[in-house]
Amino acid sequence: MTEQLELTSEPTAKSKIAIAFSALFAVLVLYAWVPILVKFSEYEISPNATILNIRWIGTITLTLWNGLSLLKQRWSGNSVPVKLFPDIRTLLLLLMLAVFSVGHQLLYAWSLTQTTVANSEVLHSLTPLFTTLLGWMLLGQQFDRRFSIGIAIAIVASLALAANDFSITIDKLQGDGLALISAIFWGGYLLVLEKLQTQLSINVITTWSFLLGTLLLLPIVLVTSDPLFPHSWGVWVILALLGSVVVINQILVTYSLKWLSSGLVAAILLLHPGVTAILAWGIFSETLSWLNWLTFIIILLGVYLATSSKGGMKATEDPT
């Protein structure tokens, strides 16, 4: 079915769209800390084991939270039926979501062992292009000219921001290919998540995503013979923080997709490198050149054009 995306004039919908934007900017700030925490965890365990631990910790946390929520509803006498176990078709979508999520994370980690961070960032800057095109082709989403121009500006500026150290060499082609597939997987993840949020609650989607992701990752880590667990309490604390951040981020992204298109969400998340750089500048006194500031401002301009158009907003009421 064709999904027409347009801005509604309803005050309630407008307020929820504003909350969706706020949720995405919270994601940007939270994600800025993820690479730092992951770096600390990798002193004792591999990236694969780090991701696995994040997911099983998130699964247990979400399961306990859902159980407590159900008990609280029953005790209060205001129990509302919650669909915890999806049908086969929805389960397949959840499995696709987990495959895209785990695939993106693993391919990104592997790509960095065979290519530069700059090359990987350049290729991941193309994610909004993939999500917008696939949303148009597969979901029938419609976008106006202002939205398309804004997305194009944000992508080009993001490419410019990362292209300073970009290089094409034969020995990096395999890593570049992995980074490109990782970017496509991230786009697929957003599209499937956008579809699922119309069928299940945010907590249920996140719980199933973490559970299935854990089951997919476990044999990979076992085959590689990586140590499963850290040996110091400090790294356990870091893993617990990472698990909390990733859970909160997925919940916020899922909520934002109720009101914003996956293409717009991907474009806003292009601000991530800029936010990380600004935090590093403010906290660690790292240097930012005038080119860094200029490209970041241009990305903001592109995101502003996209968000101020009618193309990225959904006219439907809250699906839940």
Short mmCIF file of C-alpha atoms in Angstrom, two decimals:
data_model
loop_
_atom_site.label_atom_id
_atom_site.label_comp_id
_atom_site.label_asym_id
_atom_site.label_seq_id
_atom_site.Cartn_x
_atom_site.Cartn_y
_atom_site.Cartn_z
CA MET A 1 0.00 0.00 0.00
CA THR A 2 1.25 3.43 -0.89
CA GLU A 3 2.22 5.42 2.18
CA GLN A 4 1.78 9.14 1.60
CA LEU A 5 4.02 11.16 3.90
CA GLU A 6 2.85 14.66 4.71
CA LEU A 7 2.80 17.05 7.63
CA THR A 8 -0.45 17.09 9.58
CA SER A 9 -1.88 20.28 11.04
CA GLU A 10 -3.10 18.51 14.20
CA PRO A 11 -1.49 20.07 17.32
CA THR A 12 -1.14 16.63 18.97
CA ALA A 13 0.68 15.20 15.97
CA LYS A 14 2.91 18.30 15.79
CA SER A 15 3.92 17.90 19.41
CA LYS A 16 4.75 14.25 18.88
CA ILE A 17 6.79 15.12 15.79
CA ALA A 18 8.71 17.60 17.96
CA ILE A 19 9.28 14.83 20.51
CA ALA A 20 10.50 12.57 17.68
CA PHE A 21 13.10 15.19 16.68
CA SER A 22 14.14 15.57 20.33
CA ALA A 23 14.49 11.79 20.60
CA LEU A 24 16.82 11.70 17.59
CA PHE A 25 19.03 14.47 18.95
CA ALA A 26 19.22 12.57 22.25
CA VAL A 27 20.35 9.54 20.20
CA LEU A 28 23.08 11.67 18.60
CA VAL A 29 24.45 12.69 21.99
CA LEU A 30 24.24 9.18 23.47
CA TYR A 31 25.85 7.54 20.43
CA ALA A 32 28.75 9.96 20.67
CA TRP A 33 29.86 8.10 23.81
CA VAL A 34 29.53 4.58 22.35
CA PRO A 35 32.91 4.46 20.50
CA ILE A 36 34.72 5.62 23.66
CA LEU A 37 33.07 2.94 25.83
CA VAL A 38 33.60 0.24 23.19
CA LYS A 39 37.28 1.17 23.00
CA PHE A 40 37.66 0.61 26.74
CA SER A 41 35.86 -2.76 26.59
CA GLU A 42 38.14 -3.95 23.79
CA TYR A 43 41.12 -3.92 26.17
CA GLU A 44 39.81 -7.25 27.48
CA ILE A 45 37.37 -8.70 24.90
CA SER A 46 36.91 -8.59 21.12
CA PRO A 47 34.42 -6.33 19.30
CA ASN A 48 32.23 -9.40 18.57
CA ALA A 49 32.16 -10.36 22.25
CA THR A 50 31.45 -6.74 23.20
CA ILE A 51 28.40 -6.64 20.91
CA LEU A 52 27.22 -10.04 22.21
CA ASN A 53 27.45 -8.92 25.84
CA ILE A 54 25.64 -5.68 25.06
CA ARG A 55 22.81 -7.65 23.49
CA TRP A 56 22.30 -10.28 26.18
CA ILE A 57 22.45 -7.62 28.90
CA GLY A 58 19.88 -5.60 26.94
CA THR A 59 17.69 -8.69 26.46
CA ILE A 60 17.59 -9.47 30.19
CA THR A 61 16.98 -5.82 31.10
CA LEU A 62 14.10 -5.48 28.63
CA THR A 63 12.55 -8.82 29.62
CA LEU A 64 12.55 -7.84 33.30
CA TRP A 65 11.16 -4.40 32.46
CA ASN A 66 8.33 -5.90 30.35
CA GLY A 67 7.54 -8.41 33.12
CA LEU A 68 7.39 -5.72 35.78
CA SER A 69 5.19 -3.55 33.53
CA LEU A 70 2.73 -6.42 33.03
CA LEU A 71 2.62 -7.15 36.77
CA LYS A 72 2.05 -3.46 37.55
CA GLN A 73 -0.84 -3.33 35.06
CA ARG A 74 -2.47 -6.41 36.56
CA TRP A 75 -2.11 -5.13 40.13
CA SER A 76 -3.61 -1.78 39.14
CA GLY A 77 -6.52 -3.48 37.37
CA ASN A 78 -5.82 -1.52 34.16
CA SER A 79 -4.40 -4.41 32.20
CA VAL A 80 -4.18 -3.67 28.48
CA PRO A 81 -3.58 -6.62 26.11
CA VAL A 82 -0.01 -6.54 24.82
CA LYS A 83 1.10 -8.60 21.84
CA LEU A 84 4.28 -10.25 23.12
CA PHE A 85 4.53 -13.17 20.69
CA PRO A 86 4.29 -12.16 17.02
CA ASP A 87 2.83 -14.21 14.18
CA ILE A 88 5.09 -15.92 11.65
CA ARG A 89 5.14 -12.98 9.21
CA THR A 90 6.01 -10.47 11.93
CA LEU A 91 8.59 -12.86 13.38
CA LEU A 92 10.29 -12.97 9.97
CA LEU A 93 10.42 -9.17 9.97
CA LEU A 94 11.93 -9.25 13.46
CA LEU A 95 14.51 -11.77 12.26
CA MET A 96 15.34 -9.49 9.31
CA LEU A 97 15.71 -6.60 11.76
CA ALA A 98 18.15 -8.60 13.89
CA VAL A 99 20.13 -9.75 10.81
CA PHE A 100 20.41 -6.17 9.51
CA SER A 101 21.41 -4.84 12.95
CA VAL A 102 24.00 -7.53 13.71
CA GLY A 103 25.24 -7.52 10.11
CA HIS A 104 25.72 -3.76 10.18
CA GLN A 105 27.69 -3.88 13.43
CA LEU A 106 29.90 -6.82 12.44
CA LEU A 107 30.59 -5.58 8.90
CA TYR A 108 31.42 -2.12 10.23
CA ALA A 109 33.86 -3.61 12.75
CA TRP A 110 35.45 -5.85 10.10
CA SER A 111 35.69 -3.03 7.57
CA LEU A 112 37.76 -0.96 10.00
CA THR A 113 40.39 -3.71 10.07
CA GLN A 114 40.83 -3.45 6.29
CA THR A 115 40.19 0.18 5.45
CA THR A 116 40.40 3.62 7.06
CA VAL A 117 37.80 5.23 9.30
CA ALA A 118 37.49 8.04 6.72
CA ASN A 119 36.65 5.61 3.90
CA SER A 120 34.08 3.86 6.09
CA GLU A 121 32.46 7.17 7.14
CA VAL A 122 32.23 8.30 3.50
CA LEU A 123 30.42 5.13 2.50
CA HIS A 124 28.10 5.24 5.52
CA SER A 125 27.16 8.79 4.55
CA LEU A 126 25.22 7.22 1.67
CA THR A 127 22.74 5.52 4.03
CA PRO A 128 20.01 8.24 3.64
CA LEU A 129 20.21 7.71 -0.13
CA PHE A 130 19.58 3.97 0.28
CA THR A 131 16.72 4.43 2.76
CA THR A 132 15.03 7.13 0.68
CA LEU A 133 15.25 5.15 -2.57
CA LEU A 134 14.15 1.88 -0.98
CA GLY A 135 11.34 3.64 0.91
CA TRP A 136 10.11 5.06 -2.40
CA MET A 137 10.49 1.76 -4.29
CA LEU A 138 9.27 -0.72 -1.65
CA LEU A 139 7.02 1.27 0.68
CA GLY A 140 5.60 3.76 -1.81
CA GLN A 141 6.79 6.77 0.21
CA GLN A 142 6.50 10.13 -1.55
CA PHE A 143 8.97 13.00 -1.09
CA ASP A 144 8.75 16.60 -2.25
CA ARG A 145 11.53 18.63 -3.89
CA ARG A 146 12.50 20.48 -0.70
CA PHE A 147 13.01 17.18 1.12
CA SER A 148 15.09 15.72 -1.74
CA ILE A 149 17.28 18.84 -1.91
CA GLY A 150 17.80 18.80 1.86
CA ILE A 151 18.77 15.10 1.83
CA ALA A 152 21.17 15.72 -1.09
CA ILE A 153 22.85 18.66 0.70
CA ALA A 154 23.22 16.67 3.94
CA ILE A 155 24.75 13.69 2.10
CA VAL A 156 27.19 15.82 0.07
CA ALA A 157 28.28 17.80 3.15
CA SER A 158 28.70 14.59 5.15
CA LEU A 159 30.81 13.15 2.33
CA ALA A 160 32.93 16.31 2.34
CA LEU A 161 33.36 16.10 6.12
CA ALA A 162 34.76 12.56 5.90
CA ALA A 163 36.49 12.83 2.53
CA ASN A 164 39.52 14.77 3.77
CA ASP A 165 41.39 11.51 4.48
CA PHE A 166 39.53 9.39 1.91
CA SER A 167 41.70 7.35 -0.43
CA ILE A 168 41.13 4.63 -3.01
CA THR A 169 43.73 1.87 -3.05
CA ILE A 170 43.54 -1.76 -4.12
CA ASP A 171 44.44 -3.06 -0.66
CA LYS A 172 41.45 -1.20 0.85
CA LEU A 173 38.82 -2.31 -1.68
CA GLN A 174 37.65 -5.28 0.39
CA GLY A 175 37.26 -3.11 3.48
CA ASP A 176 35.46 -0.47 1.45
CA GLY A 177 33.09 -3.13 0.13
CA LEU A 178 32.33 -4.32 3.66
CA ALA A 179 31.66 -0.72 4.75
CA LEU A 180 29.29 -0.20 1.81
CA ILE A 181 27.35 -3.37 2.65
CA SER A 182 27.28 -2.25 6.29
CA ALA A 183 25.72 1.05 5.20
CA ILE A 184 23.10 -0.82 3.15
CA PHE A 185 22.34 -3.04 6.16
CA TRP A 186 21.87 0.05 8.33
CA GLY A 187 19.42 1.45 5.79
CA GLY A 188 17.58 -1.89 5.70
CA TYR A 189 17.44 -1.90 9.49
CA LEU A 190 15.71 1.50 9.54
CA LEU A 191 13.21 0.45 6.86
CA VAL A 192 12.26 -2.80 8.62
CA LEU A 193 12.04 -0.97 11.95
CA GLU A 194 9.75 1.59 10.32
CA LYS A 195 7.49 -1.25 9.14
CA LEU A 196 7.49 -3.09 12.48
CA GLN A 197 6.56 -0.09 14.63
CA THR A 198 3.07 -0.17 13.05
CA GLN A 199 2.56 -3.77 14.23
CA LEU A 200 4.17 -4.10 17.67
CA SER A 201 4.92 -1.90 20.65
CA ILE A 202 8.35 -0.30 20.99
CA ASN A 203 9.33 -2.47 23.99
CA VAL A 204 8.33 -5.70 22.24
CA ILE A 205 10.25 -4.80 19.07
CA THR A 206 13.36 -3.89 21.05
CA THR A 207 13.19 -7.03 23.21
CA TRP A 208 12.83 -9.37 20.23
CA SER A 209 15.56 -7.53 18.33
CA PHE A 210 18.03 -7.96 21.19
CA LEU A 211 17.06 -11.59 21.81
CA LEU A 212 17.36 -12.65 18.17
CA GLY A 213 20.56 -10.63 17.80
CA THR A 214 22.05 -12.49 20.77
CA LEU A 215 21.15 -15.86 19.26
CA LEU A 216 22.70 -14.86 15.92
CA LEU A 217 25.92 -13.59 17.50
CA LEU A 218 26.56 -16.42 19.95
CA PRO A 219 27.70 -19.06 17.40
CA ILE A 220 29.88 -16.46 15.63
CA VAL A 221 31.73 -15.61 18.84
CA LEU A 222 32.04 -19.30 19.79
CA VAL A 223 33.49 -20.20 16.36
CA THR A 224 36.09 -17.43 16.54
CA SER A 225 37.16 -18.68 19.99
CA ASP A 226 37.06 -15.13 21.37
CA PRO A 227 36.85 -14.75 25.18
CA LEU A 228 33.17 -14.30 25.99
CA PHE A 229 33.43 -12.25 29.18
CA PRO A 230 35.77 -9.60 30.63
CA HIS A 231 37.76 -10.34 33.77
CA SER A 232 37.53 -6.95 35.54
CA TRP A 233 34.53 -5.32 37.18
CA GLY A 234 35.35 -2.02 35.46
CA VAL A 235 34.69 -3.48 32.00
CA TRP A 236 31.48 -5.09 33.29
CA VAL A 237 30.32 -1.62 34.34
CA ILE A 238 31.20 -0.31 30.87
CA LEU A 239 29.25 -3.15 29.23
CA ALA A 240 26.25 -2.41 31.44
CA LEU A 241 26.42 1.26 30.42
CA LEU A 242 26.73 0.29 26.75
CA GLY A 243 23.75 -2.06 27.05
CA SER A 244 21.65 0.72 28.58
CA VAL A 245 22.69 3.26 25.94
CA VAL A 246 21.98 0.91 23.03
CA VAL A 247 18.58 -0.09 24.45
CA ILE A 248 17.58 3.55 24.99
CA ASN A 249 18.80 4.50 21.52
CA GLN A 250 16.80 1.77 19.79
CA ILE A 251 13.67 2.75 21.73
CA LEU A 252 14.14 6.41 20.75
CA VAL A 253 14.83 5.60 17.08
CA THR A 254 11.78 3.30 16.96
CA TYR A 255 9.59 6.04 18.42
CA SER A 256 10.90 8.61 15.94
CA LEU A 257 9.96 6.30 13.04
CA LYS A 258 6.31 6.55 14.08
CA TRP A 259 6.33 10.17 12.92
CA LEU A 260 9.32 10.55 10.59
CA SER A 261 10.36 8.62 7.49
CA SER A 262 13.39 6.35 7.62
CA GLY A 263 15.12 8.57 5.03
CA LEU A 264 14.73 11.63 7.25
CA VAL A 265 15.88 9.71 10.33
CA ALA A 266 18.99 8.54 8.47
CA ALA A 267 19.70 12.12 7.34
CA ILE A 268 19.43 13.50 10.88
CA LEU A 269 21.78 10.77 12.13
CA LEU A 270 24.39 12.09 9.67
CA LEU A 271 25.00 14.72 12.35
CA HIS A 272 26.57 12.03 14.53
CA PRO A 273 30.23 12.64 13.51
CA GLY A 274 29.78 16.37 14.02
CA VAL A 275 28.25 15.96 17.47
CA THR A 276 31.06 13.56 18.42
CA ALA A 277 33.67 16.04 17.19
CA ILE A 278 32.07 18.91 19.13
CA LEU A 279 31.97 16.83 22.33
CA ALA A 280 35.64 15.93 21.83
CA TRP A 281 36.38 19.63 21.26
CA GLY A 282 34.56 20.68 24.43
CA ILE A 283 35.69 17.84 26.71
CA PHE A 284 39.11 16.83 25.40
CA SER A 285 40.09 20.16 23.78
CA GLU A 286 40.57 18.48 20.40
CA THR A 287 41.08 20.86 17.47
CA LEU A 288 38.34 21.51 14.91
CA SER A 289 39.28 23.24 11.66
CA TRP A 290 37.17 25.88 9.94
CA LEU A 291 36.36 23.24 7.29
CA ASN A 292 34.94 20.94 9.98
CA TRP A 293 32.70 23.73 11.26
CA LEU A 294 31.64 24.75 7.73
CA THR A 295 30.67 21.24 6.63
CA PHE A 296 28.83 20.63 9.90
CA ILE A 297 26.82 23.85 9.36
CA ILE A 298 26.00 22.74 5.79
CA ILE A 299 24.83 19.35 7.09
CA LEU A 300 22.59 21.24 9.52
CA LEU A 301 21.22 23.28 6.60
CA GLY A 302 20.43 20.11 4.66
CA VAL A 303 18.75 18.53 7.66
CA TYR A 304 16.77 21.75 8.26
CA LEU A 305 15.50 21.76 4.65
CA ALA A 306 14.51 18.09 4.92
CA THR A 307 12.78 18.53 8.28
CA SER A 308 10.97 21.70 7.21
CA SER A 309 9.44 19.99 4.17
CA LYS A 310 6.34 17.82 4.16
CA GLY A 311 8.18 14.85 2.72
CA GLY A 312 9.58 13.35 5.91
CA MET A 313 6.53 13.71 8.17
CA LYS A 314 3.76 11.17 8.63
CA ALA A 315 0.16 12.27 8.67
CA THR A 316 -1.13 9.28 10.57
CA GLU A 317 -2.08 9.38 14.22
CA ASP A 318 0.02 7.46 16.70
CA PRO A 319 -0.08 3.90 15.44
CA THR A 320 -0.03 2.30 18.88
#
